[in-house]
Coordinates of C-alpha atoms and ligand atoms in Angstrom, one line a residue:
Chain A
M1 CA -26.0 2.8 4.3
K2 CA -27.2 -0.6 5.5
V3 CA -24.7 -2.5 7.7
K4 CA -24.8 -6.2 8.5
H5 CA -23.4 -7.6 11.7
L6 CA -21.5 -10.9 11.5
H7 CA -20.4 -13.1 14.4
T8 CA -17.7 -15.7 13.8
P9 CA -17.5 -18.6 13.1
L10 CA -19.8 -18.1 10.0
S11 CA -22.4 -20.5 8.8
D12 CA -23.5 -21.2 5.2
E13 CA -26.6 -19.1 6.0
D14 CA -24.5 -16.2 7.1
V15 CA -22.6 -16.3 3.8
L16 CA -25.7 -16.7 1.7
G17 CA -27.2 -13.7 3.2
L18 CA -24.4 -11.5 1.9
K19 CA -24.4 -9.6 -1.4
A20 CA -21.5 -7.8 -3.2
G21 CA -21.5 -4.2 -2.0
D22 CA -22.9 -5.0 1.5
N23 CA -21.0 -3.4 4.4
V24 CA -20.4 -5.7 7.3
L25 CA -19.2 -5.4 10.9
I26 CA -17.5 -8.5 12.1
S27 CA -17.2 -9.6 15.8
G28 CA -15.6 -12.6 17.3
V29 CA -12.4 -14.5 16.5
I30 CA -10.6 -14.3 13.2
Y31 CA -7.2 -15.5 12.1
T32 CA -4.4 -13.8 10.2
A33 CA -2.4 -15.4 7.4
R34 CA -0.3 -14.0 4.5
D35 CA 1.7 -15.7 1.7
A36 CA 4.2 -17.6 3.9
A37 CA 1.6 -19.0 6.3
H38 CA -0.7 -20.0 3.4
K39 CA 2.2 -21.8 1.7
K40 CA 2.9 -23.8 4.9
M41 CA -0.8 -24.6 5.5
V42 CA -1.4 -25.7 1.9
E43 CA 1.7 -28.0 2.1
L44 CA 0.1 -29.6 5.2
I45 CA -3.2 -30.1 3.5
E46 CA -1.5 -31.7 0.5
R47 CA 0.3 -34.1 2.7
G48 CA -2.9 -34.8 4.5
E49 CA -1.6 -33.5 7.9
P50 CA -3.6 -31.5 10.4
L51 CA -3.6 -27.7 10.3
P52 CA -2.5 -25.6 13.2
I53 CA -6.0 -24.0 13.2
D54 CA -9.4 -25.5 12.3
L55 CA -10.7 -23.7 9.3
K56 CA -14.3 -24.7 9.6
G57 CA -16.5 -21.5 9.4
Q58 CA -13.4 -19.4 9.9
V59 CA -12.5 -15.9 8.6
I60 CA -8.9 -15.4 7.5
Y61 CA -7.5 -11.8 7.4
Y62 CA -4.6 -11.1 5.0
V63 CA -2.6 -8.9 7.2
G64 CA 1.0 -8.4 8.5
P65 CA 0.5 -6.0 11.4
A66 CA 3.0 -3.4 12.5
P67 CA 4.5 -4.2 16.0
A68 CA 2.4 -3.2 18.9
K69 CA 3.5 -0.4 21.1
P70 CA 3.5 -1.1 24.8
G71 CA -0.1 -1.1 26.0
Q72 CA -1.5 -1.7 22.5
A73 CA -3.3 -5.0 21.5
I74 CA -1.7 -4.7 18.0
G75 CA 0.0 -2.2 15.8
S76 CA -1.5 -0.8 12.6
A77 CA -3.3 -3.7 10.9
G78 CA -4.8 -3.0 7.5
P79 CA -5.2 -5.6 4.7
T80 CA -2.6 -6.7 2.2
T81 CA -3.1 -7.4 -1.5
S82 CA -5.2 -10.6 -1.8
G83 CA -4.1 -11.6 -5.2
R84 CA -0.9 -13.1 -3.8
M85 CA -3.1 -15.7 -2.0
D86 CA -5.1 -16.7 -5.1
A87 CA -3.2 -19.9 -5.6
Y88 CA -4.0 -21.1 -2.1
T89 CA -7.6 -19.8 -1.6
P90 CA -9.6 -22.6 -3.3
L91 CA -8.0 -25.2 -1.2
M92 CA -8.6 -23.1 2.0
L93 CA -12.3 -22.9 1.0
E94 CA -12.5 -26.6 0.6
Q95 CA -11.2 -27.0 4.1
G96 CA -14.2 -25.0 5.4
M97 CA -13.0 -21.4 5.4
K98 CA -16.0 -19.2 4.9
A99 CA -14.6 -15.7 4.4
C100 CA -11.3 -14.0 3.7
I101 CA -10.5 -10.3 4.1
G102 CA -8.0 -8.5 2.1
K103 CA -7.8 -5.8 -0.7
G104 CA -7.7 -5.9 -4.4
L105 CA -8.6 -8.2 -7.3
R106 CA -9.1 -12.0 -7.1
S107 CA -8.6 -14.6 -9.8
A108 CA -11.4 -16.4 -11.7
A109 CA -10.5 -19.6 -9.9
V110 CA -11.1 -17.9 -6.5
K111 CA -14.4 -16.5 -7.5
E112 CA -15.5 -20.0 -8.7
A113 CA -14.4 -21.6 -5.5
L114 CA -16.3 -19.0 -3.5
E115 CA -19.5 -20.0 -5.4
K116 CA -18.9 -23.7 -5.1
N117 CA -18.0 -23.7 -1.4
K118 CA -20.3 -20.9 -0.3
G119 CA -17.7 -18.4 0.7
V120 CA -17.3 -14.6 0.5
Y121 CA -14.4 -12.3 -0.2
L122 CA -14.4 -9.2 1.8
A123 CA -12.3 -6.0 1.5
A124 CA -11.2 -3.9 4.4
V125 CA -10.0 -0.3 3.6
G126 CA -6.4 -0.6 2.4
G127 CA -4.2 1.9 4.1
A128 CA -6.6 2.4 7.1
G129 CA -4.3 0.4 9.3
A130 CA -4.5 2.7 12.3
L131 CA -8.3 2.8 12.3
L132 CA -8.6 -0.9 11.8
S133 CA -6.2 -1.7 14.7
K134 CA -8.7 0.0 17.0
R135 CA -11.3 -2.7 16.2
I136 CA -8.9 -5.5 17.3
I137 CA -9.2 -6.2 21.0
S138 CA -6.6 -8.9 21.3
S139 CA -3.9 -10.6 19.3
E140 CA -2.0 -13.8 20.0
V141 CA 0.4 -15.8 17.8
V142 CA -1.0 -19.3 17.4
A143 CA 1.3 -20.8 14.7
Y144 CA 4.6 -20.2 12.9
P145 CA 6.1 -17.6 15.3
E146 CA 9.3 -17.8 13.2
L147 CA 7.5 -15.8 10.5
G148 CA 7.3 -12.7 12.6
A149 CA 4.6 -10.3 11.2
E150 CA 3.6 -13.2 8.9
A151 CA 2.9 -15.6 11.7
I152 CA -0.7 -16.8 12.2
H153 CA -2.4 -14.6 14.8
R154 CA -5.7 -15.3 16.5
L155 CA -7.5 -11.9 16.7
E156 CA -10.5 -11.0 18.7
V157 CA -12.3 -8.3 16.8
K158 CA -15.3 -6.1 17.6
D159 CA -17.2 -4.4 14.8
F160 CA -14.4 -4.8 12.3
P161 CA -15.6 -3.0 9.1
A162 CA -15.4 -4.7 5.7
T163 CA -17.2 -4.6 2.4
V164 CA -18.4 -7.7 0.4
I165 CA -16.5 -7.8 -2.9
N166 CA -17.3 -11.3 -4.2
D167 CA -20.4 -13.0 -2.9
A168 CA -21.4 -16.7 -3.2
Y169 CA -23.6 -15.9 -6.2
G170 CA -20.8 -14.8 -8.5
N171 CA -21.3 -11.0 -8.1
D172 CA -18.2 -8.8 -8.0
L173 CA -18.3 -5.3 -6.5
Y174 CA -15.1 -4.2 -8.3
E175 CA -16.7 -4.9 -11.7
E176 CA -20.1 -3.5 -10.7
G177 CA -18.5 -0.3 -9.2
I178 CA -16.5 0.4 -12.4
K179 CA -19.6 -0.3 -14.6
A180 CA -21.6 2.2 -12.6
Y181 CA -19.0 5.0 -12.6
A182 CA -16.9 4.6 -15.8
R183 CA -17.6 7.2 -18.4
Chain B
M1 CA 34.7 23.2 4.0
R2 CA 31.6 22.4 6.1
E3 CA 31.6 19.2 8.2
I4 CA 28.7 17.0 9.0
T5 CA 29.1 13.9 11.2
A6 CA 27.6 10.6 10.3
S7 CA 25.8 10.5 13.6
T8 CA 24.0 13.7 12.7
I9 CA 22.7 12.0 9.5
T10 CA 21.7 8.9 11.5
E11 CA 19.7 11.0 14.1
Q12 CA 17.9 13.0 11.4
V13 CA 17.1 9.8 9.4
A14 CA 15.8 8.0 12.5
E15 CA 13.4 10.9 13.2
M16 CA 12.3 11.2 9.5
C17 CA 11.4 7.5 9.4
Q18 CA 8.9 7.9 12.3
E19 CA 7.7 11.3 11.1
A20 CA 6.8 10.1 7.6
N21 CA 5.1 7.0 8.7
I22 CA 3.0 8.5 11.5
Y23 CA 2.1 12.0 10.2
L24 CA 0.7 12.2 6.7
G25 CA 1.6 15.5 5.0
D26 CA -0.9 18.3 4.7
D27 CA -0.6 18.1 0.9
V28 CA -2.1 14.6 0.9
I29 CA -4.6 15.3 3.7
N30 CA -6.0 18.3 1.7
A31 CA -6.2 16.2 -1.4
L32 CA -8.2 13.6 0.5
K33 CA -10.6 16.3 1.8
K34 CA -11.0 17.6 -1.7
A35 CA -11.7 14.1 -2.9
L36 CA -14.5 13.7 -0.3
V37 CA -16.1 16.8 -1.8
D38 CA -15.7 15.6 -5.4
E39 CA -16.6 12.0 -5.0
E40 CA -20.2 11.0 -5.9
S41 CA -20.3 7.4 -5.0
P42 CA -21.6 6.7 -1.5
A43 CA -19.2 3.8 -1.0
G44 CA -16.4 6.0 -2.2
K45 CA -17.3 8.8 0.2
E46 CA -17.5 6.3 3.1
V47 CA -13.9 5.1 2.2
L48 CA -12.6 8.6 2.1
K49 CA -14.1 9.4 5.5
Q50 CA -12.4 6.4 6.9
L51 CA -9.1 7.4 5.4
I52 CA -9.3 10.9 6.9
E53 CA -10.2 9.4 10.3
N54 CA -7.4 6.9 10.0
V55 CA -4.9 9.7 9.5
E56 CA -6.2 11.5 12.6
I57 CA -6.0 8.3 14.7
A58 CA -2.4 7.7 13.5
R59 CA -1.4 11.3 14.5
N60 CA -3.1 11.2 17.9
E61 CA -1.9 7.8 18.9
K62 CA 1.5 8.1 17.2
I63 CA 1.1 4.9 15.3
P64 CA 1.8 4.2 11.6
I65 CA -0.9 5.4 9.2
C66 CA -0.5 2.0 7.4
Q67 CA 1.0 -1.2 8.7
D68 CA 3.2 -1.4 5.6
T69 CA 5.8 1.2 6.6
G70 CA 7.6 0.5 3.4
F71 CA 10.9 0.1 1.7
A72 CA 13.0 3.0 3.0
V73 CA 13.7 5.1 -0.1
F74 CA 16.0 8.2 0.1
F75 CA 16.9 11.0 -2.2
V76 CA 20.0 12.7 -1.0
E77 CA 21.3 16.0 -2.6
W78 CA 24.7 16.4 -1.2
G79 CA 26.3 19.8 -1.4
Q80 CA 29.9 19.3 -2.7
E81 CA 31.3 21.7 -0.2
V82 CA 30.3 19.4 2.7
H83 CA 32.6 16.9 4.1
L84 CA 31.2 13.8 5.9
T85 CA 33.1 12.6 9.0
G86 CA 32.9 9.6 11.2
G87 CA 31.6 7.0 8.7
S88 CA 30.0 6.4 5.3
L89 CA 26.8 7.9 4.2
E90 CA 25.3 4.6 3.4
D91 CA 26.0 3.2 6.9
A92 CA 24.8 6.4 8.5
I93 CA 21.5 6.2 6.7
N94 CA 21.0 2.5 7.3
E95 CA 21.7 3.0 11.0
G96 CA 19.1 5.7 11.1
V97 CA 16.6 3.4 9.4
R98 CA 17.4 0.6 11.9
R99 CA 16.8 3.0 14.8
G100 CA 13.8 4.7 13.4
Y101 CA 12.0 1.5 12.6
R102 CA 12.8 0.0 15.9
E103 CA 11.9 3.0 18.1
G104 CA 8.8 3.9 16.1
Y105 CA 7.4 0.3 16.2
L106 CA 7.3 0.4 12.4
R107 CA 7.0 -2.9 10.5
K108 CA 10.2 -4.5 9.1
S109 CA 9.3 -5.5 5.6
I110 CA 12.6 -6.3 3.9
V111 CA 14.0 -9.7 3.1
G112 CA 17.8 -10.0 2.7
D113 CA 17.8 -12.0 -0.5
P114 CA 15.0 -11.7 -3.0
L115 CA 14.8 -15.5 -3.6
E116 CA 15.8 -16.8 -0.2
R117 CA 13.4 -14.3 1.5
I118 CA 14.6 -14.1 5.1
N119 CA 13.6 -10.9 6.8
T120 CA 16.6 -8.7 7.7
G121 CA 14.7 -7.8 10.9
D122 CA 15.5 -4.1 10.9
N123 CA 14.1 -2.8 7.6
T124 CA 17.5 -2.3 6.1
P125 CA 19.0 -1.8 3.6
A126 CA 17.6 1.4 2.4
V127 CA 17.4 2.4 -1.3
I128 CA 19.5 5.5 -1.6
H129 CA 19.7 7.8 -4.6
T130 CA 22.5 10.3 -4.1
S131 CA 23.4 13.3 -6.3
L132 CA 26.2 15.9 -5.8
V133 CA 25.0 19.4 -6.0
P134 CA 26.6 22.8 -5.6
G135 CA 26.7 24.4 -2.1
D136 CA 27.2 23.5 1.5
R137 CA 23.8 22.0 2.4
V138 CA 22.5 18.5 2.4
K139 CA 18.9 17.8 1.5
I140 CA 17.5 14.5 2.5
T141 CA 14.1 13.3 1.2
F142 CA 12.6 10.2 2.7
A143 CA 9.7 8.4 1.0
P144 CA 8.8 5.0 2.5
K145 CA 7.2 2.9 -0.2
G146 CA 4.6 0.2 0.4
G147 CA 4.7 -3.0 -1.5
G148 CA 1.1 -3.0 -2.7
S149 CA 1.4 0.1 -4.8
E150 CA 5.1 -0.5 -5.8
N151 CA 4.0 -3.8 -7.3
M152 CA 1.6 -1.9 -9.6
S153 CA 4.4 -0.1 -11.4
T154 CA 5.8 -0.6 -14.9
V155 CA 8.3 0.6 -17.5
K156 CA 7.8 0.5 -21.3
M157 CA 10.1 1.4 -24.1
L158 CA 7.6 3.2 -26.4
K159 CA 8.4 4.2 -30.0
P160 CA 9.0 7.9 -30.6
S161 CA 6.1 7.8 -33.1
D162 CA 3.7 6.8 -30.2
G163 CA 4.0 10.4 -29.0
V164 CA 1.8 12.1 -26.4
E165 CA -1.1 9.8 -27.2
G166 CA 1.0 6.8 -26.7
V167 CA 2.1 8.0 -23.3
V168 CA -1.4 8.8 -22.2
D169 CA -2.7 5.4 -23.3
F170 CA 0.1 3.6 -21.6
V171 CA -0.5 5.4 -18.3
V172 CA -4.3 5.1 -18.3
N173 CA -4.3 1.4 -19.3
H174 CA -1.8 0.7 -16.6
V175 CA -4.0 2.3 -13.9
R176 CA -7.0 0.5 -15.3
E177 CA -5.2 -2.9 -15.0
S178 CA -4.0 -2.1 -11.5
G179 CA -7.6 -1.6 -10.3
S180 CA -8.1 -1.8 -6.6
N181 CA -4.7 -3.3 -5.9
P182 CA -2.6 -0.2 -5.1
C183 CA -5.2 1.1 -2.5
P184 CA -6.8 3.9 -4.5
P185 CA -7.1 6.9 -4.5
I186 CA -3.6 6.8 -5.8
V187 CA -0.9 9.2 -6.9
V188 CA 0.5 8.4 -10.3
G189 CA 4.2 9.1 -10.9
V190 CA 5.1 9.2 -14.6
G191 CA 8.6 9.3 -16.0
I192 CA 9.2 10.1 -19.7
G193 CA 12.5 10.1 -21.5
G194 CA 16.1 9.1 -20.5
T195 CA 17.1 5.4 -20.6
F196 CA 15.5 2.2 -19.2
D197 CA 17.0 2.8 -15.7
K198 CA 16.6 6.6 -15.7
V199 CA 12.9 6.6 -16.6
A200 CA 12.0 4.4 -13.6
L201 CA 13.8 6.8 -11.3
L202 CA 12.0 9.8 -12.8
A203 CA 8.7 8.1 -12.1
K204 CA 9.8 7.5 -8.5
K205 CA 11.0 11.1 -8.2
A206 CA 7.7 12.4 -9.4
L207 CA 6.1 10.9 -6.3
V208 CA 8.0 13.0 -3.9
R209 CA 6.7 16.3 -5.3
P210 CA 4.1 17.8 -3.0
L211 CA 0.6 17.2 -4.2
G212 CA -1.0 20.3 -5.7
R213 CA 2.3 21.5 -7.2
P214 CA 2.1 21.3 -11.0
H215 CA 5.0 20.6 -13.3
P216 CA 6.9 23.9 -13.9
K217 CA 6.5 23.7 -17.7
P218 CA 2.9 24.6 -18.8
F219 CA 2.9 21.8 -21.4
Y220 CA 3.6 19.1 -18.9
A221 CA 1.3 20.7 -16.2
S222 CA -1.6 20.5 -18.7
L223 CA -0.6 16.9 -19.6
E224 CA -0.7 16.0 -15.9
Q225 CA -4.3 17.4 -15.7
R226 CA -5.3 15.6 -18.9
I227 CA -4.1 12.2 -17.7
L228 CA -5.7 12.8 -14.3
K229 CA -9.0 13.5 -15.9
E230 CA -8.7 10.3 -18.1
V231 CA -7.7 8.2 -15.1
N232 CA -10.7 9.5 -13.1
K233 CA -13.0 8.5 -15.9
L234 CA -12.1 4.9 -15.3
G235 CA -14.7 4.6 -12.5
I236 CA -12.4 2.5 -10.2
G237 CA -12.9 5.0 -7.3
P238 CA -11.7 4.9 -3.7
Q239 CA -10.6 1.3 -2.9
G240 CA -12.0 0.2 -6.3
F241 CA -15.6 0.2 -4.9
G242 CA -16.6 2.4 -7.9
G243 CA -16.4 6.2 -8.0
R244 CA -15.0 9.4 -9.5
V245 CA -11.8 9.7 -7.6
T246 CA -9.3 7.0 -8.6
A247 CA -6.3 9.3 -8.5
L248 CA -5.5 12.3 -6.3
A249 CA -2.8 13.6 -8.6
V250 CA -0.6 12.8 -11.6
H251 CA 3.0 14.0 -11.6
I252 CA 5.3 13.8 -14.6
E253 CA 9.1 14.1 -14.6
T254 CA 11.0 14.2 -17.9
F255 CA 14.6 13.9 -19.2
P256 CA 16.0 14.2 -22.7
A257 CA 15.7 11.0 -24.8
H258 CA 17.7 9.2 -27.4
I259 CA 16.6 9.8 -31.1
A260 CA 15.4 6.2 -31.2
S261 CA 13.6 5.9 -27.9
L262 CA 10.6 7.1 -25.9
P263 CA 10.9 5.4 -22.5
A264 CA 7.9 5.8 -20.2
A265 CA 7.4 4.5 -16.6
V266 CA 4.6 4.5 -14.2
N267 CA 5.2 4.3 -10.4
I268 CA 2.0 4.2 -8.4
N269 CA 1.7 5.5 -4.9
C270 CA -1.2 4.8 -2.6
H271 CA -3.1 7.5 -0.7
V272 CA -0.6 7.0 2.1
A273 CA 1.8 9.1 -0.1
R274 CA 4.5 9.6 2.5
H275 CA 7.4 12.0 1.9
V276 CA 9.4 14.2 4.2
E277 CA 12.3 16.5 3.6
R278 CA 15.0 17.9 5.7
V279 CA 17.9 20.3 4.9
I280 CA 21.0 20.0 7.1
Ligands
LIG1 S1 -0.4 0.2 -0.9 FE1 -0.1 1.9 0.5 S2 -1.9 2.1 1.7 FE2 -2.0 0.1 0.6 S3 -1.2 -1.3 2.1 FE3 0.5 -0.7 0.9 S4 1.4 1.1 1.9 FE4 -0.6 0.7 2.8

């Protein structure tokens, strides 16, 4: 199986080179955010105030990690269900976010926004939290520490595995996969 | 009368919280290995390999299999010849959860008020289902339940005339709509009968049955197989990337029903189908 290496931050060319079904390995800095952090960021955007992180070219990972044991960079850290972020994602893409990583179905509005803003939606393997934590070299809270596991973390990742679900051309692996195997 | 102290319950519960979240049961591991053999899609196979490797990493490093270490759900069968001393059962279990989740570096995922949504910080309170049974033993089953798969669950009051076909359609359609959200391959817990409240509990109970153990009644054992086959025709596959193995198992639990009702419930579990049992 062909694997593409991505280095963050991502450019439009990086994104346009990806097709639904591609496997990627991501290296560099990515940021975490779940529902609560998204809500706070979108409120700032709507008020025209600066965000705690610059979203240009960024990759956002939907994850609420388990606490790190002493000596660990991070606890288990697999993706959470992306659908809960659907309401916020188009606005995040407009702010320059290039990719988000989660698991599960996205809304039609998110898919449209991915095409319009040249973004991709990636899935990491849900439930593989122990395995994925091994690809995270460091983790540091950069905003909203009061949210605990839901705070925005800056993660340094090396060869973090994900699969392209929705590319910038309107393709959807979830739909294609089912079409190929339903009987 | 046999006596058990609240602190015994607390200690056992604290251990169970860590055990269930770190070591996936052999029943589920075997089902994942079998799925790897059955799966035809390359993407699906790749996912299954990662899941099996993930379970091994969790075991070797003693870290949670999944970061969502769940709502702490307990089934307690309390022998009526046992006297509990030194505190209440609820407090003893909650103290065990508090300790287990702290000492095991497990994620605290519970908010104290469903609308205010402030984390309780210790993963309490637990959801505890207690039943009194004959004898002088206490059986505790712990099944932490992740939010992703719990959200993909439903109850429907079918009409008696809907019959077996109605139940099959209801379950299969629900799995189709859930798609990739509950982290497939999934385990499908189905409740049939009882009341609105009872049927949901039946579906939950179905999930703590070890995988590979069919319903004791041949009729329901074959219905489980039939629904499993239908579900695996959906093509969702591991993680929804397309494939043959959408579900590892379908478990049905039933209860008598009112002459006017046919309640049915589906409680979905992900492949991290955690459940441990202890008899004290
Ligand atoms: S559904 Fe299960 S495997 Fe997926 S994130 Fe939740 S607990 Fe983990």
